Amino acid sequence: MKRLVCIALAAAAPALAQAQEVTLRVVSAFAENTQYVKNLEGMIKKLNADEKGRLQLNFIGGAPKVMPVPEVGNAVRTGVVDIGMSTGAFYTNIMPEADALKLTQLTGPELRRNGATDLINKIWNEKANMQYLGRVIDFTPFHLYLTKKIDKADLTGLKIRITPVYRDFFQALGATVISTTPGEVYTALERGAVDGYGWPINGIFDFNWHEKTKFRVDPGFYSAEVSLVMNLDKWKGLTAAQRDSLMKHVIAFENANDSWKKVNDEDIKRQAQVGIQVITFDAATNRQYVEKAYDVAWTNLIKVSPQYGPQMRKLFSN
Ligand code: 173
């Protein structure tokens, strides 16, 4: 009997030790100098101070330094790392739905309230072995940046740098598209390999692309998406208290996404200061431009994901 108790205690010991404090390894698909990582480091610092003895996050670094951009999604899926901060566009190799988070007209907190986050989690669990934790950016459209002037919403004859975010839309506008990671954009511009690129309204200064950029096309389109995703097995292995701790901080982080409005205003000013000119069209053309962006993306998503595309569209709209 005594012996049995001893064995039982020995078996329980590691589980008890783990329940005390777990350290999760975090990587970013964006480089260390970006606003995404600066914000994340602030969140991690707060979590680590508040959750001592229960949960800790260890930031390993960003792509491409710690791993190539397209490997971040798989690293989370397989558990090579525990948490990734990435845009879905960087892991469409896992599932096409990954890139649909840009199509929402609602913010992270609104998606949580209307059940969209539950749907996202169903898909992310099932197809990517990931727990979707939360969105780290809102209020931020994508734009087309150019080195050459255009007078109409037509990109025929232009080579434009893309990720899956912009592919369908820029192709529909007639562009020849070239996929690159963020780290490859500067050289592509410098060599004239591309005549422009897609990127959110903020962040071009982090990569010095302003040196090579002459125009920005307004309006913007979609809602830039970067989120925290976690290996599902690791998520399931946390205690309820550890999950609550993690989600408390992720939700607070998500609720602070208003901070992007100021970042965006500042970057718009700074772009004007360095001489980046705004190209825009008449009101009707601008409206059609944005409508086309959404139409082509939803049409394509529903084609590749007839199972989830329509449900996502319903819950992502006003
Ligand atoms: O690399 C990109 O242009 C891209 O897809 C993206 C997505 C979200 C935020 C920033 C960039």
Short mmCIF file of N, CA, C and O in Angstrom, two decimals, residues 26 28 32-51 56-59 85 136 228 245-246 248-250 252-254 256-257 259-260:
data_model
loop_
_atom_site.label_atom_id
_atom_site.label_comp_id
_atom_site.label_asym_id
_atom_site.label_seq_id
_atom_site.Cartn_x
_atom_site.Cartn_y
_atom_site.Cartn_z
N VAL A 26 7.81 32.01 -27.57
CA VAL A 26 7.07 32.85 -28.51
C VAL A 26 7.99 33.32 -29.63
O VAL A 26 9.11 33.77 -29.37
N SER A 28 7.97 35.69 -33.49
CA SER A 28 7.23 36.63 -34.32
C SER A 28 7.60 36.43 -35.78
O SER A 28 8.76 36.17 -36.11
N GLU A 32 12.30 42.20 -35.29
CA GLU A 32 12.32 42.76 -33.93
C GLU A 32 12.08 44.27 -33.87
O GLU A 32 11.63 44.78 -32.86
N ASN A 33 12.43 44.99 -34.93
CA ASN A 33 12.31 46.45 -34.86
C ASN A 33 10.91 46.96 -35.21
O ASN A 33 10.68 48.16 -35.22
N THR A 34 9.98 46.07 -35.52
CA THR A 34 8.65 46.52 -35.95
C THR A 34 7.78 46.87 -34.75
O THR A 34 8.02 46.42 -33.62
N GLN A 35 6.73 47.67 -35.02
CA GLN A 35 5.79 48.06 -33.96
C GLN A 35 5.11 46.83 -33.36
O GLN A 35 4.82 46.79 -32.16
N TYR A 36 4.88 45.81 -34.19
CA TYR A 36 4.23 44.58 -33.69
C TYR A 36 5.04 44.00 -32.54
O TYR A 36 4.50 43.60 -31.50
N VAL A 37 6.35 43.91 -32.74
CA VAL A 37 7.21 43.29 -31.72
C VAL A 37 7.37 44.21 -30.51
O VAL A 37 7.35 43.75 -29.37
N LYS A 38 7.45 45.51 -30.76
CA LYS A 38 7.54 46.45 -29.62
C LYS A 38 6.31 46.29 -28.73
O LYS A 38 6.43 46.21 -27.51
N ASN A 39 5.13 46.25 -29.34
CA ASN A 39 3.90 46.08 -28.56
C ASN A 39 3.90 44.74 -27.83
O ASN A 39 3.53 44.65 -26.66
N LEU A 40 4.30 43.69 -28.54
CA LEU A 40 4.31 42.35 -27.96
C LEU A 40 5.23 42.29 -26.74
O LEU A 40 4.88 41.69 -25.71
N GLU A 41 6.38 42.92 -26.85
CA GLU A 41 7.33 42.89 -25.73
C GLU A 41 6.74 43.57 -24.50
O GLU A 41 6.96 43.12 -23.37
N GLY A 42 5.96 44.63 -24.73
CA GLY A 42 5.28 45.31 -23.62
C GLY A 42 4.28 44.38 -22.95
O GLY A 42 4.20 44.30 -21.71
N MET A 43 3.53 43.67 -23.77
CA MET A 43 2.52 42.74 -23.25
C MET A 43 3.19 41.61 -22.47
O MET A 43 2.74 41.22 -21.38
N ILE A 44 4.28 41.08 -23.01
CA ILE A 44 4.98 39.96 -22.36
C ILE A 44 5.56 40.40 -21.02
O ILE A 44 5.48 39.68 -20.02
N LYS A 45 6.10 41.60 -20.98
CA LYS A 45 6.68 42.12 -19.75
C LYS A 45 5.62 42.18 -18.64
O LYS A 45 5.85 41.77 -17.51
N LYS A 46 4.45 42.66 -19.03
CA LYS A 46 3.36 42.79 -18.05
C LYS A 46 2.89 41.41 -17.60
O LYS A 46 2.72 41.16 -16.41
N LEU A 47 2.71 40.51 -18.57
CA LEU A 47 2.26 39.16 -18.22
C LEU A 47 3.26 38.48 -17.28
O LEU A 47 2.88 37.90 -16.27
N ASN A 48 4.54 38.59 -17.63
CA ASN A 48 5.55 37.92 -16.81
C ASN A 48 5.60 38.47 -15.39
O ASN A 48 5.85 37.72 -14.44
N ALA A 49 5.34 39.76 -15.25
CA ALA A 49 5.33 40.35 -13.91
C ALA A 49 4.09 39.91 -13.13
O ALA A 49 4.18 39.54 -11.96
N ASP A 50 2.94 39.88 -13.81
CA ASP A 50 1.67 39.56 -13.13
C ASP A 50 1.51 38.07 -12.84
O ASP A 50 0.79 37.69 -11.92
N GLU A 51 2.08 37.22 -13.68
CA GLU A 51 1.75 35.78 -13.62
C GLU A 51 2.90 34.93 -13.10
O GLU A 51 2.92 33.71 -13.32
N GLN A 56 4.79 32.05 -17.82
CA GLN A 56 5.77 33.01 -18.33
C GLN A 56 5.88 32.87 -19.84
O GLN A 56 5.74 31.77 -20.38
N LEU A 57 6.10 33.97 -20.52
CA LEU A 57 6.35 33.94 -21.96
C LEU A 57 7.80 34.30 -22.21
O LEU A 57 8.33 35.25 -21.64
N ASN A 58 8.43 33.52 -23.08
CA ASN A 58 9.83 33.75 -23.42
C ASN A 58 9.92 34.10 -24.90
O ASN A 58 9.71 33.25 -25.76
N PHE A 59 10.19 35.37 -25.18
CA PHE A 59 10.26 35.80 -26.59
C PHE A 59 11.60 35.42 -27.20
O PHE A 59 12.65 35.89 -26.79
N MET A 85 3.38 35.02 -33.37
CA MET A 85 2.67 36.24 -33.76
C MET A 85 2.87 36.38 -35.26
O MET A 85 4.00 36.57 -35.73
N VAL A 136 -3.76 41.36 -32.73
CA VAL A 136 -2.90 42.38 -32.14
C VAL A 136 -2.89 43.69 -32.94
O VAL A 136 -2.14 44.60 -32.61
N LEU A 228 -2.03 36.41 -32.47
CA LEU A 228 -1.27 35.43 -31.69
C LEU A 228 -1.95 34.09 -31.82
O LEU A 228 -3.17 33.98 -31.59
N SER A 245 -5.04 33.09 -17.25
CA SER A 245 -3.98 34.11 -17.15
C SER A 245 -3.58 34.59 -18.54
O SER A 245 -3.48 35.78 -18.79
N LEU A 246 -3.34 33.63 -19.41
CA LEU A 246 -2.91 33.98 -20.77
C LEU A 246 -3.98 34.81 -21.47
O LEU A 246 -3.68 35.88 -22.02
N LYS A 248 -6.43 36.54 -20.25
CA LYS A 248 -6.64 37.86 -19.62
C LYS A 248 -5.70 38.89 -20.26
O LYS A 248 -6.12 39.99 -20.62
N HIS A 249 -4.46 38.49 -20.46
CA HIS A 249 -3.48 39.43 -21.02
C HIS A 249 -3.67 39.60 -22.52
O HIS A 249 -3.51 40.70 -23.05
N VAL A 250 -4.02 38.53 -23.22
CA VAL A 250 -4.26 38.64 -24.67
C VAL A 250 -5.46 39.55 -24.93
O VAL A 250 -5.42 40.42 -25.81
N ALA A 252 -6.69 41.91 -22.98
CA ALA A 252 -6.32 43.30 -22.66
C ALA A 252 -5.49 43.91 -23.80
O ALA A 252 -5.68 45.07 -24.17
N PHE A 253 -4.61 43.11 -24.35
CA PHE A 253 -3.76 43.52 -25.49
C PHE A 253 -4.64 43.86 -26.69
O PHE A 253 -4.50 44.89 -27.34
N GLU A 254 -5.60 42.98 -26.95
CA GLU A 254 -6.54 43.17 -28.07
C GLU A 254 -7.37 44.44 -27.87
O GLU A 254 -7.61 45.20 -28.80
N ALA A 256 -6.47 47.03 -26.49
CA ALA A 256 -5.62 48.22 -26.59
C ALA A 256 -5.28 48.57 -28.05
O ALA A 256 -4.47 49.46 -28.31
N ASN A 257 -5.91 47.89 -28.99
CA ASN A 257 -5.58 48.12 -30.40
C ASN A 257 -5.93 49.51 -30.92
O ASN A 257 -5.51 49.88 -32.01
N SER A 259 -4.54 51.98 -30.03
CA SER A 259 -3.23 52.65 -30.12
C SER A 259 -2.74 52.73 -31.57
O SER A 259 -1.93 53.59 -31.91
N TRP A 260 -3.26 51.85 -32.43
CA TRP A 260 -2.82 51.86 -33.84
C TRP A 260 -3.30 53.11 -34.57
O TRP A 260 -2.70 53.53 -35.55
#
